[in-house]
Amino acid sequence: MDIQGKKKLGLVLSGGGIKAAAFHIGVCLALKEKGFQFAGGTKEVVRQKYPDGSPLTFRVYVGSSAGAFLSAILAGGYEPESLINAFQLGSGETPTYDKSDLRFLKPIRYSNIFAVNGRRILSLLPDALRRRSLVAGGLEAIVKNGFKLNGLFTTKGLERYLRKEALIDNEFSRLGVELYVVATQLNHTRKAIFGPFAESSKTTSTKFINYSSISDAVACSTALPPVFAPYGVKTPEDKELFYYDGEIRETLSAHVAADHGCDLVISSYSVQPYHYTPEIGSLHTYGVPVIINQALYQVIEQKISKHIEWNSNLKQLYKALDRHFRDQNIDESQREKVLEIVRQKLNFRPDVDYIHIHPRPQDYEMFFVDHFSLNPKILERIVRIGFKSTLNVLRRYDI
């Protein structure tokens, strides 16, 4: 794979809570170390800082759930280090990065992430558990103690943070890069993709939306039930439609980047089922919540693996078909006609290459860590896992 020769790069970030965001940040730091750049900001800023032809530069971002939040931050012109500082400042820690050219991002606190869905619901929780959830990062601590979180929180805090504290411009069309946010339509079977489309449209399986703000789109994508209530967006006809987590319909939306012209798509996802290790032992000794978590991870990982396997098999089939036609000296026009049919029917682009980054099975800490913890030490370890996982994958390529 000639990565240096790729013309349009896309970064796809999946969901998984704060834990996934920390993993993605580690991935981005490793990519920066290998020479990749993250273009972002308004059209004027991108033209000035990242002129056309800049090598190894991401210009397309696709995000679901937590990955949608991070994608919006990167597309808005912030570096991964700015986000690390924001998490650290929100936890009362001293920021790691102090560069004069680094754009400042306001601190991210629990109040930005967990906006209470009505004071009446919060009053049902004992004070001791509420305090514990903030200290331990334990939204999961509440779940594991038997509470049913049926829309206890909303994503209005994240929407407000992006709109008021982070994004200079909150319109997809004003960005100098392409940002696509993936969600799921609540009262339908459609996947929803928010982005800089010329006009809104829909198919039987997908709704393409151009009238939402970036912050509203991210609020839709990060609304994971039963933790977060579905988020509503008004149509131009003043009808409110509700959306929630972007990974319910599709766990990894790498095709969105390819569909919009990318010839190199780098995907980061944090889901890795636990593999037995002597240090940890068998999960059957850890109780029902951990076993359920393993089951969910196995389902998600299987969906991702099948998607990756499908793309790989399709590429091999296409190459084999092309090679067979050449070996048989089939007329070039006839060969191209058949291959064009294959490309159209299967929505396949032979020039697109994919790189998938995820934790190694040996990184069992990724499995056990709370999805919503803002504990600085925990986040630092996850960032390191993302960093090392990326370097481990990139060793296979000449970068």
mmCIF file of C-alpha atoms in Angstrom:
data_model
loop_
_atom_site.group_PDB
_atom_site.id
_atom_site.type_symbol
_atom_site.label_atom_id
_atom_site.label_comp_id
_atom_site.label_asym_id
_atom_site.label_seq_id
_atom_site.Cartn_x
_atom_site.Cartn_y
_atom_site.Cartn_z
ATOM 1 C CA MET A 1 0.000 0.000 0.000
ATOM 2 C CA ASP A 2 1.406 3.366 -1.061
ATOM 3 C CA ILE A 3 0.146 5.525 1.805
ATOM 4 C CA GLN A 4 2.258 8.516 0.784
ATOM 5 C CA GLY A 5 0.556 8.541 -2.601
ATOM 6 C CA LYS A 6 -2.985 8.640 -1.238
ATOM 7 C CA LYS A 7 -4.879 11.761 -2.255
ATOM 8 C CA LYS A 8 -7.800 11.976 0.184
ATOM 9 C CA LEU A 9 -7.608 10.651 3.740
ATOM 10 C CA GLY A 10 -10.546 9.909 6.022
ATOM 11 C CA LEU A 11 -10.567 9.236 9.756
ATOM 12 C CA VAL A 12 -13.433 7.157 11.176
ATOM 13 C CA LEU A 13 -13.974 7.111 14.947
ATOM 14 C CA SER A 14 -16.453 4.764 16.608
ATOM 15 C CA GLY A 15 -18.247 4.970 19.947
ATOM 16 C CA GLY A 16 -17.830 3.555 23.421
ATOM 17 C CA GLY A 17 -18.077 6.418 25.901
ATOM 18 C CA ILE A 18 -15.241 8.448 27.390
ATOM 19 C CA LYS A 19 -13.108 5.314 27.244
ATOM 20 C CA ALA A 20 -13.415 5.249 23.455
ATOM 21 C CA ALA A 21 -12.635 8.961 23.221
ATOM 22 C CA ALA A 22 -9.430 8.456 25.227
ATOM 23 C CA PHE A 23 -8.435 5.544 22.980
ATOM 24 C CA HIS A 24 -9.068 7.654 19.858
ATOM 25 C CA ILE A 25 -6.916 10.465 21.285
ATOM 26 C CA GLY A 26 -4.051 8.000 21.720
ATOM 27 C CA VAL A 27 -4.560 6.859 18.134
ATOM 28 C CA CYS A 28 -4.425 10.462 16.904
ATOM 29 C CA LEU A 29 -1.237 11.188 18.871
ATOM 30 C CA ALA A 30 0.453 8.169 17.298
ATOM 31 C CA LEU A 31 -0.712 9.198 13.827
ATOM 32 C CA LYS A 32 0.763 12.662 14.422
ATOM 33 C CA GLU A 33 4.067 11.102 15.432
ATOM 34 C CA LYS A 34 4.057 9.216 12.134
ATOM 35 C CA GLY A 35 3.589 12.440 10.165
ATOM 36 C CA PHE A 36 -0.187 12.616 9.730
ATOM 37 C CA GLN A 37 -1.939 15.986 10.038
ATOM 38 C CA PHE A 38 -5.490 16.818 11.088
ATOM 39 C CA ALA A 39 -6.888 19.617 8.952
ATOM 40 C CA GLY A 40 -9.708 21.530 10.593
ATOM 41 C CA GLY A 41 -11.403 24.857 11.063
ATOM 42 C CA THR A 42 -13.172 27.208 8.684
ATOM 43 C CA LYS A 43 -12.504 27.207 4.943
ATOM 44 C CA GLU A 44 -10.187 30.198 5.312
ATOM 45 C CA VAL A 45 -8.121 28.551 8.050
ATOM 46 C CA VAL A 46 -7.788 25.235 6.205
ATOM 47 C CA ARG A 47 -6.722 26.928 2.959
ATOM 48 C CA GLN A 48 -4.004 28.773 4.832
ATOM 49 C CA LYS A 49 -2.690 26.005 7.106
ATOM 50 C CA TYR A 50 -3.340 22.907 4.972
ATOM 51 C CA PRO A 51 -3.066 23.774 1.271
ATOM 52 C CA ASP A 52 -4.207 21.271 -1.330
ATOM 53 C CA GLY A 53 -1.657 18.531 -1.847
ATOM 54 C CA SER A 54 -0.419 18.449 1.762
ATOM 55 C CA PRO A 55 0.639 14.820 2.297
ATOM 56 C CA LEU A 56 -0.827 12.562 5.003
ATOM 57 C CA THR A 57 -3.532 15.078 5.876
ATOM 58 C CA PHE A 58 -6.994 14.074 7.061
ATOM 59 C CA ARG A 59 -9.715 16.122 5.390
ATOM 60 C CA VAL A 60 -12.702 13.862 6.044
ATOM 61 C CA TYR A 61 -13.966 12.915 9.520
ATOM 62 C CA VAL A 62 -16.686 10.378 10.269
ATOM 63 C CA GLY A 63 -17.858 9.862 13.826
ATOM 64 C CA SER A 64 -20.418 7.860 15.756
ATOM 65 C CA SER A 65 -21.331 8.416 19.406
ATOM 66 C CA ALA A 66 -18.156 9.357 21.330
ATOM 67 C CA GLY A 67 -16.307 9.326 18.014
ATOM 68 C CA ALA A 68 -18.739 11.979 16.738
ATOM 69 C CA PHE A 69 -17.741 14.336 19.548
ATOM 70 C CA LEU A 70 -14.020 13.863 18.896
ATOM 71 C CA SER A 71 -14.511 14.158 15.117
ATOM 72 C CA ALA A 72 -16.305 17.475 15.602
ATOM 73 C CA ILE A 73 -13.444 18.755 17.764
ATOM 74 C CA LEU A 74 -10.825 17.769 15.164
ATOM 75 C CA ALA A 75 -12.884 19.131 12.263
ATOM 76 C CA GLY A 76 -13.284 22.346 14.253
ATOM 77 C CA GLY A 77 -9.533 22.912 14.139
ATOM 78 C CA TYR A 78 -8.339 21.576 17.500
ATOM 79 C CA GLU A 79 -5.384 19.248 17.954
ATOM 80 C CA PRO A 80 -5.675 16.022 20.033
ATOM 81 C CA GLU A 81 -3.462 17.643 22.688
ATOM 82 C CA SER A 82 -6.073 20.374 23.205
ATOM 83 C CA LEU A 83 -8.625 17.729 24.097
ATOM 84 C CA ILE A 84 -6.235 16.068 26.558
ATOM 85 C CA ASN A 85 -5.743 19.415 28.274
ATOM 86 C CA ALA A 86 -9.504 19.970 28.388
ATOM 87 C CA PHE A 87 -10.103 16.639 30.139
ATOM 88 C CA GLN A 88 -7.255 17.280 32.569
ATOM 89 C CA LEU A 89 -8.440 20.777 33.432
ATOM 90 C CA GLY A 90 -11.964 19.460 33.917
ATOM 91 C CA SER A 91 -10.623 16.979 36.466
ATOM 92 C CA GLY A 92 -8.619 19.640 38.296
ATOM 93 C CA GLU A 93 -5.278 18.453 36.946
ATOM 94 C CA THR A 94 -2.422 20.475 35.480
ATOM 95 C CA PRO A 95 -2.507 20.283 31.660
ATOM 96 C CA THR A 96 0.251 18.218 30.060
ATOM 97 C CA TYR A 97 0.667 20.323 26.926
ATOM 98 C CA ASP A 98 1.661 23.990 27.111
ATOM 99 C CA LYS A 99 2.364 25.102 23.548
ATOM 100 C CA SER A 100 1.878 28.660 22.397
ATOM 101 C CA ASP A 101 0.439 27.494 19.055
ATOM 102 C CA LEU A 102 -2.041 25.064 20.657
ATOM 103 C CA ARG A 103 -5.643 26.271 20.566
ATOM 104 C CA PHE A 104 -7.189 26.393 24.019
ATOM 105 C CA LEU A 105 -10.253 24.229 24.638
ATOM 106 C CA LYS A 106 -12.447 24.890 27.667
ATOM 107 C CA PRO A 107 -12.319 22.253 30.442
ATOM 108 C CA ILE A 108 -14.611 19.245 29.993
ATOM 109 C CA ARG A 109 -16.430 18.268 33.190
ATOM 110 C CA TYR A 110 -19.030 15.698 34.180
ATOM 111 C CA SER A 111 -21.670 18.427 34.004
ATOM 112 C CA ASN A 112 -20.919 18.821 30.269
ATOM 113 C CA ILE A 113 -21.398 15.105 29.651
ATOM 114 C CA PHE A 114 -24.201 14.191 32.056
ATOM 115 C CA ALA A 115 -26.949 16.790 31.786
ATOM 116 C CA VAL A 116 -29.729 15.593 34.070
ATOM 117 C CA ASN A 117 -32.978 14.763 32.283
ATOM 118 C CA GLY A 118 -35.197 16.496 34.866
ATOM 119 C CA ARG A 119 -34.442 17.165 38.524
ATOM 120 C CA ARG A 120 -37.239 14.878 39.650
ATOM 121 C CA ILE A 121 -35.419 11.816 38.293
ATOM 122 C CA LEU A 122 -32.134 12.784 39.886
ATOM 123 C CA SER A 123 -33.855 13.223 43.253
ATOM 124 C CA LEU A 124 -34.739 9.532 43.209
ATOM 125 C CA LEU A 125 -31.060 8.621 43.595
ATOM 126 C CA PRO A 126 -29.531 8.523 47.067
ATOM 127 C CA ASP A 127 -26.987 11.293 47.664
ATOM 128 C CA ALA A 128 -24.290 8.753 48.484
ATOM 129 C CA LEU A 129 -24.609 7.070 45.097
ATOM 130 C CA ARG A 130 -24.662 10.410 43.275
ATOM 131 C CA ARG A 131 -21.427 11.403 44.962
ATOM 132 C CA ARG A 132 -19.923 8.026 44.287
ATOM 133 C CA SER A 133 -20.772 8.218 40.592
ATOM 134 C CA LEU A 134 -18.831 11.452 40.244
ATOM 135 C CA VAL A 135 -15.821 10.280 42.202
ATOM 136 C CA ALA A 136 -15.476 6.872 40.540
ATOM 137 C CA GLY A 137 -16.659 7.939 37.104
ATOM 138 C CA GLY A 138 -19.340 5.463 37.912
ATOM 139 C CA LEU A 139 -22.332 5.837 35.735
ATOM 140 C CA GLU A 140 -21.711 2.121 35.436
ATOM 141 C CA ALA A 141 -21.370 2.001 39.224
ATOM 142 C CA ILE A 142 -25.027 3.038 39.418
ATOM 143 C CA VAL A 143 -26.011 0.450 36.805
ATOM 144 C CA LYS A 144 -24.127 -2.280 38.629
ATOM 145 C CA ASN A 145 -25.975 -1.391 41.803
ATOM 146 C CA GLY A 146 -29.275 -2.196 40.193
ATOM 147 C CA PHE A 147 -30.652 1.076 38.832
ATOM 148 C CA LYS A 148 -32.422 1.217 35.508
ATOM 149 C CA LEU A 149 -31.241 4.288 33.643
ATOM 150 C CA ASN A 150 -34.092 4.911 31.232
ATOM 151 C CA GLY A 151 -33.115 8.293 29.869
ATOM 152 C CA LEU A 152 -31.802 9.612 33.164
ATOM 153 C CA PHE A 153 -29.429 11.993 31.315
ATOM 154 C CA THR A 154 -29.578 13.964 28.084
ATOM 155 C CA THR A 155 -26.856 15.021 25.661
ATOM 156 C CA LYS A 156 -27.870 18.687 25.880
ATOM 157 C CA GLY A 157 -24.732 19.368 27.912
ATOM 158 C CA LEU A 158 -22.498 18.122 25.095
ATOM 159 C CA GLU A 159 -24.493 20.118 22.560
ATOM 160 C CA ARG A 160 -24.116 23.255 24.660
ATOM 161 C CA TYR A 161 -20.388 22.678 25.179
ATOM 162 C CA LEU A 162 -19.730 22.315 21.449
ATOM 163 C CA ARG A 163 -21.935 25.278 20.512
ATOM 164 C CA LYS A 164 -20.758 27.715 23.173
ATOM 165 C CA GLU A 165 -17.249 26.629 24.125
ATOM 166 C CA ALA A 166 -15.640 24.768 21.215
ATOM 167 C CA LEU A 167 -16.915 25.445 17.715
ATOM 168 C CA ILE A 168 -16.205 28.833 16.143
ATOM 169 C CA ASP A 169 -18.699 27.963 13.439
ATOM 170 C CA ASN A 170 -21.468 25.425 14.043
ATOM 171 C CA GLU A 171 -22.395 24.760 10.403
ATOM 172 C CA PHE A 172 -21.151 21.751 8.429
ATOM 173 C CA SER A 173 -20.951 23.810 5.242
ATOM 174 C CA ARG A 174 -18.644 26.409 6.824
ATOM 175 C CA LEU A 175 -15.920 23.906 7.647
ATOM 176 C CA GLY A 176 -12.875 23.639 5.414
ATOM 177 C CA VAL A 177 -13.033 19.870 5.815
ATOM 178 C CA GLU A 178 -15.818 17.303 5.520
ATOM 179 C CA LEU A 179 -17.490 16.124 8.719
ATOM 180 C CA TYR A 180 -20.100 13.355 8.784
ATOM 181 C CA VAL A 181 -21.913 12.433 11.993
ATOM 182 C CA VAL A 182 -23.730 9.101 12.101
ATOM 183 C CA ALA A 183 -26.877 8.543 14.184
ATOM 184 C CA THR A 184 -29.972 6.332 14.121
ATOM 185 C CA GLN A 185 -33.528 7.548 13.547
ATOM 186 C CA LEU A 186 -35.591 6.548 16.578
ATOM 187 C CA ASN A 187 -39.020 6.044 15.015
ATOM 188 C CA HIS A 188 -37.820 4.352 11.852
ATOM 189 C CA THR A 189 -35.286 1.774 10.646
ATOM 190 C CA ARG A 190 -33.007 4.310 8.959
ATOM 191 C CA LYS A 191 -29.430 5.218 9.664
ATOM 192 C CA ALA A 192 -29.004 8.991 9.715
ATOM 193 C CA ILE A 193 -25.928 10.772 8.373
ATOM 194 C CA PHE A 194 -25.559 14.476 9.158
ATOM 195 C CA GLY A 195 -23.163 16.361 6.920
ATOM 196 C CA PRO A 196 -22.445 19.051 4.314
ATOM 197 C CA PHE A 197 -24.849 17.656 1.738
ATOM 198 C CA ALA A 198 -26.147 19.909 -1.033
ATOM 199 C CA GLU A 199 -29.651 18.836 -0.053
ATOM 200 C CA SER A 200 -31.307 16.439 2.357
ATOM 201 C CA SER A 201 -32.430 13.108 0.946
ATOM 202 C CA LYS A 202 -33.266 9.588 2.004
ATOM 203 C CA THR A 203 -33.283 5.986 0.854
ATOM 204 C CA THR A 204 -35.007 3.017 2.436
ATOM 205 C CA SER A 205 -32.009 2.499 4.731
ATOM 206 C CA THR A 206 -30.338 5.917 5.126
ATOM 207 C CA LYS A 207 -31.352 9.515 5.755
ATOM 208 C CA PHE A 208 -28.917 12.258 4.643
ATOM 209 C CA ILE A 209 -29.434 15.457 6.632
ATOM 210 C CA ASN A 210 -28.029 18.914 5.838
ATOM 211 C CA TYR A 211 -30.203 21.175 8.025
ATOM 212 C CA SER A 212 -28.809 20.304 11.457
ATOM 213 C CA SER A 213 -26.067 22.163 13.292
ATOM 214 C CA ILE A 214 -22.908 20.234 14.145
ATOM 215 C CA SER A 215 -23.623 20.384 17.874
ATOM 216 C CA ASP A 216 -27.173 19.034 17.433
ATOM 217 C CA ALA A 217 -25.913 16.221 15.202
ATOM 218 C CA VAL A 218 -23.332 15.176 17.798
ATOM 219 C CA ALA A 219 -26.000 15.306 20.519
ATOM 220 C CA CYS A 220 -28.084 12.906 18.405
ATOM 221 C CA SER A 221 -25.210 10.503 17.821
ATOM 222 C CA THR A 222 -24.118 10.381 21.481
ATOM 223 C CA ALA A 223 -27.615 9.741 22.878
ATOM 224 C CA LEU A 224 -27.109 6.160 24.032
ATOM 225 C CA PRO A 225 -30.194 4.568 25.646
ATOM 226 C CA PRO A 226 -31.009 3.921 28.401
ATOM 227 C CA VAL A 227 -28.275 6.221 29.740
ATOM 228 C CA PHE A 228 -29.092 9.204 27.514
ATOM 229 C CA ALA A 229 -32.513 10.128 26.189
ATOM 230 C CA PRO A 230 -33.021 10.372 22.392
ATOM 231 C CA TYR A 231 -32.315 13.846 21.037
ATOM 232 C CA GLY A 232 -34.714 15.792 18.824
ATOM 233 C CA VAL A 233 -33.890 17.912 15.765
ATOM 234 C CA LYS A 234 -36.430 20.023 13.892
ATOM 235 C CA THR A 235 -36.803 19.667 10.140
ATOM 236 C CA PRO A 236 -37.245 22.693 7.835
ATOM 237 C CA GLU A 237 -40.987 21.906 8.051
ATOM 238 C CA ASP A 238 -40.769 22.424 11.843
ATOM 239 C CA LYS A 239 -41.342 18.738 12.583
ATOM 240 C CA GLU A 240 -39.203 17.340 15.390
ATOM 241 C CA LEU A 241 -37.547 13.975 14.658
ATOM 242 C CA PHE A 242 -35.656 12.062 17.316
ATOM 243 C CA TYR A 243 -32.337 10.294 16.950
ATOM 244 C CA TYR A 244 -30.016 8.273 19.126
ATOM 245 C CA ASP A 245 -26.737 6.372 19.140
ATOM 246 C CA GLY A 246 -25.021 6.135 15.766
ATOM 247 C CA GLU A 247 -23.782 2.587 16.289
ATOM 248 C CA ILE A 248 -27.114 0.845 16.746
ATOM 249 C CA ARG A 249 -27.572 0.330 13.005
ATOM 250 C CA GLU A 250 -23.916 0.091 12.044
ATOM 251 C CA THR A 251 -20.926 -0.263 14.344
ATOM 252 C CA LEU A 252 -18.224 0.932 11.975
ATOM 253 C CA SER A 253 -19.112 3.483 9.279
ATOM 254 C CA ALA A 254 -15.879 3.318 7.296
ATOM 255 C CA HIS A 255 -17.883 3.191 4.069
ATOM 256 C CA VAL A 256 -19.103 6.769 4.658
ATOM 257 C CA ALA A 257 -15.560 8.077 4.160
ATOM 258 C CA ALA A 258 -15.069 5.906 1.065
ATOM 259 C CA ASP A 259 -18.452 6.984 -0.324
ATOM 260 C CA HIS A 260 -17.234 10.592 -0.186
ATOM 261 C CA GLY A 261 -14.064 10.118 -2.156
ATOM 262 C CA CYS A 262 -11.436 8.944 0.340
ATOM 263 C CA ASP A 263 -8.837 6.533 -1.022
ATOM 264 C CA LEU A 264 -7.365 5.840 2.437
ATOM 265 C CA VAL A 265 -9.670 5.265 5.400
ATOM 266 C CA ILE A 266 -8.205 4.826 8.878
ATOM 267 C CA SER A 267 -10.731 3.537 11.395
ATOM 268 C CA SER A 268 -10.346 3.457 15.166
ATOM 269 C CA TYR A 269 -12.624 1.398 17.390
ATOM 270 C CA SER A 270 -12.144 0.549 21.050
ATOM 271 C CA VAL A 271 -14.207 -2.632 21.371
ATOM 272 C CA GLN A 272 -12.102 -5.696 22.140
ATOM 273 C CA PRO A 273 -13.649 -8.716 23.916
ATOM 274 C CA TYR A 274 -11.661 -10.129 26.793
ATOM 275 C CA HIS A 275 -9.289 -13.018 26.025
ATOM 276 C CA TYR A 276 -8.306 -15.246 28.918
ATOM 277 C CA THR A 277 -5.145 -14.270 30.786
ATOM 278 C CA PRO A 278 -3.717 -15.908 33.927
ATOM 279 C CA GLU A 279 -3.553 -12.510 35.677
ATOM 280 C CA ILE A 280 -7.310 -11.950 35.402
ATOM 281 C CA GLY A 281 -8.685 -15.469 35.129
ATOM 282 C CA SER A 282 -12.160 -16.403 33.945
ATOM 283 C CA LEU A 283 -14.916 -13.806 33.666
ATOM 284 C CA HIS A 284 -17.438 -16.165 35.282
ATOM 285 C CA THR A 285 -16.047 -15.107 38.666
ATOM 286 C CA TYR A 286 -16.725 -11.386 38.068
ATOM 287 C CA GLY A 287 -20.509 -11.388 38.049
ATOM 288 C CA VAL A 288 -23.383 -10.642 35.692
ATOM 289 C CA PRO A 289 -22.499 -7.057 34.592
ATOM 290 C CA VAL A 290 -19.036 -8.108 33.391
ATOM 291 C CA ILE A 291 -20.425 -11.162 31.581
ATOM 292 C CA ILE A 292 -23.074 -9.004 29.871
ATOM 293 C CA ASN A 293 -20.341 -6.571 28.852
ATOM 294 C CA GLN A 294 -18.351 -9.429 27.315
ATOM 295 C CA ALA A 295 -21.431 -10.640 25.420
ATOM 296 C CA LEU A 296 -22.078 -7.171 23.997
ATOM 297 C CA TYR A 297 -18.436 -6.761 23.022
ATOM 298 C CA GLN A 298 -18.483 -10.122 21.262
ATOM 299 C CA VAL A 299 -21.580 -9.146 19.258
ATOM 300 C CA ILE A 300 -20.091 -5.761 18.292
ATOM 301 C CA GLU A 301 -16.684 -7.217 17.463
ATOM 302 C CA GLN A 302 -18.287 -9.859 15.251
ATOM 303 C CA LYS A 303 -20.183 -7.177 13.293
ATOM 304 C CA ILE A 304 -16.974 -5.219 12.758
ATOM 305 C CA SER A 305 -14.995 -8.321 11.787
ATOM 306 C CA LYS A 306 -17.632 -9.349 9.251
ATOM 307 C CA HIS A 307 -17.543 -5.862 7.736
ATOM 308 C CA ILE A 308 -13.740 -5.935 7.464
ATOM 309 C CA GLU A 309 -13.783 -9.488 6.079
ATOM 310 C CA TRP A 310 -16.392 -8.527 3.467
ATOM 311 C CA ASN A 311 -14.285 -5.628 2.197
ATOM 312 C CA SER A 312 -11.158 -7.782 2.111
ATOM 313 C CA ASN A 313 -12.863 -10.647 0.254
ATOM 314 C CA LEU A 314 -14.456 -8.224 -2.198
ATOM 315 C CA LYS A 315 -11.093 -6.684 -3.016
ATOM 316 C CA GLN A 316 -9.500 -10.108 -3.533
ATOM 317 C CA LEU A 317 -12.400 -11.200 -5.743
ATOM 318 C CA TYR A 318 -12.128 -8.044 -7.845
ATOM 319 C CA LYS A 319 -8.381 -8.501 -8.321
ATOM 320 C CA ALA A 320 -8.828 -12.177 -9.197
ATOM 321 C CA LEU A 321 -11.501 -11.318 -11.764
ATOM 322 C CA ASP A 322 -9.350 -8.600 -13.307
ATOM 323 C CA ARG A 323 -6.333 -10.922 -13.404
ATOM 324 C CA HIS A 324 -8.388 -13.709 -15.022
ATOM 325 C CA PHE A 325 -9.609 -11.391 -17.794
ATOM 326 C CA ARG A 326 -6.050 -10.267 -18.479
ATOM 327 C CA ASP A 327 -4.713 -13.851 -18.511
ATOM 328 C CA GLN A 328 -7.434 -14.820 -20.975
ATOM 329 C CA ASN A 329 -6.619 -11.819 -23.176
ATOM 330 C CA ILE A 330 -10.188 -10.555 -22.926
ATOM 331 C CA ASP A 331 -10.749 -7.374 -24.909
ATOM 332 C CA GLU A 332 -9.954 -4.406 -22.654
ATOM 333 C CA SER A 333 -13.261 -2.644 -23.296
ATOM 334 C CA GLN A 334 -15.193 -5.816 -22.423
ATOM 335 C CA ARG A 335 -13.067 -6.346 -19.314
ATOM 336 C CA GLU A 336 -13.677 -2.785 -18.140
ATOM 337 C CA LYS A 337 -17.398 -3.071 -18.839
ATOM 338 C CA VAL A 338 -17.728 -6.150 -16.612
ATOM 339 C CA LEU A 339 -15.569 -4.626 -13.858
ATOM 340 C CA GLU A 340 -17.652 -1.436 -13.954
ATOM 341 C CA ILE A 341 -20.794 -3.511 -13.395
ATOM 342 C CA VAL A 342 -19.128 -5.152 -10.385
ATOM 343 C CA ARG A 343 -18.094 -1.767 -8.977
ATOM 344 C CA GLN A 344 -21.580 -0.313 -9.349
ATOM 345 C CA LYS A 345 -23.581 -3.297 -8.130
ATOM 346 C CA LEU A 346 -21.396 -3.815 -5.059
ATOM 347 C CA ASN A 347 -20.596 -0.138 -4.438
ATOM 348 C CA PHE A 348 -16.926 -1.030 -4.583
ATOM 349 C CA ARG A 349 -13.929 1.218 -5.191
ATOM 350 C CA PRO A 350 -10.738 -0.751 -5.881
ATOM 351 C CA ASP A 351 -8.520 2.255 -5.136
ATOM 352 C CA VAL A 352 -9.669 2.513 -1.500
ATOM 353 C CA ASP A 353 -7.488 1.023 1.233
ATOM 354 C CA TYR A 354 -8.504 0.575 4.854
ATOM 355 C CA ILE A 355 -6.451 0.531 8.045
ATOM 356 C CA HIS A 356 -8.247 -0.604 11.202
ATOM 357 C CA ILE A 357 -6.900 0.205 14.661
ATOM 358 C CA HIS A 358 -8.220 -1.399 17.843
ATOM 359 C CA PRO A 359 -6.873 -2.615 21.208
ATOM 360 C CA ARG A 360 -4.969 -5.863 21.334
ATOM 361 C CA PRO A 361 -6.563 -8.786 23.238
ATOM 362 C CA GLN A 362 -3.705 -8.492 25.734
ATOM 363 C CA ASP A 363 -4.907 -4.983 26.692
ATOM 364 C CA TYR A 364 -7.509 -6.352 29.097
ATOM 365 C CA GLU A 365 -7.586 -3.062 31.003
ATOM 366 C CA MET A 366 -9.570 -1.610 28.096
ATOM 367 C CA PHE A 367 -12.268 -4.172 28.812
ATOM 368 C CA PHE A 368 -12.552 -3.612 32.560
ATOM 369 C CA VAL A 369 -12.322 0.195 32.724
ATOM 370 C CA ASP A 370 -15.560 2.139 33.248
ATOM 371 C CA HIS A 371 -16.830 3.614 29.975
ATOM 372 C CA PHE A 372 -17.562 6.982 31.582
ATOM 373 C CA SER A 373 -14.666 7.635 33.924
ATOM 374 C CA LEU A 374 -12.875 10.999 33.877
ATOM 375 C CA ASN A 375 -10.226 9.790 36.294
ATOM 376 C CA PRO A 376 -6.994 11.309 34.859
ATOM 377 C CA LYS A 377 -4.840 8.276 35.642
ATOM 378 C CA ILE A 378 -7.282 5.906 33.978
ATOM 379 C CA LEU A 379 -7.614 8.128 30.914
ATOM 380 C CA GLU A 380 -3.846 8.413 30.637
ATOM 381 C CA ARG A 381 -3.487 4.623 30.580
ATOM 382 C CA ILE A 382 -6.155 4.310 27.882
ATOM 383 C CA VAL A 383 -4.495 7.014 25.776
ATOM 384 C CA ARG A 384 -1.267 5.012 25.999
ATOM 385 C CA ILE A 385 -3.079 1.867 24.892
ATOM 386 C CA GLY A 386 -4.462 3.726 21.863
ATOM 387 C CA PHE A 387 -1.006 5.107 21.086
ATOM 388 C CA LYS A 388 0.702 1.692 21.285
ATOM 389 C CA SER A 389 -2.091 -0.046 19.362
ATOM 390 C CA THR A 390 -1.655 2.410 16.500
ATOM 391 C CA LEU A 391 2.111 2.014 16.308
ATOM 392 C CA ASN A 392 1.658 -1.749 16.370
ATOM 393 C CA VAL A 393 -0.700 -1.574 13.348
ATOM 394 C CA LEU A 394 1.359 0.962 11.405
ATOM 395 C CA ARG A 395 4.455 -1.252 11.588
ATOM 396 C CA ARG A 396 2.876 -3.283 8.784
ATOM 397 C CA TYR A 397 3.008 -0.285 6.463
ATOM 398 C CA ASP A 398 5.822 1.783 5.071
ATOM 399 C CA ILE A 399 5.187 5.103 6.793
#
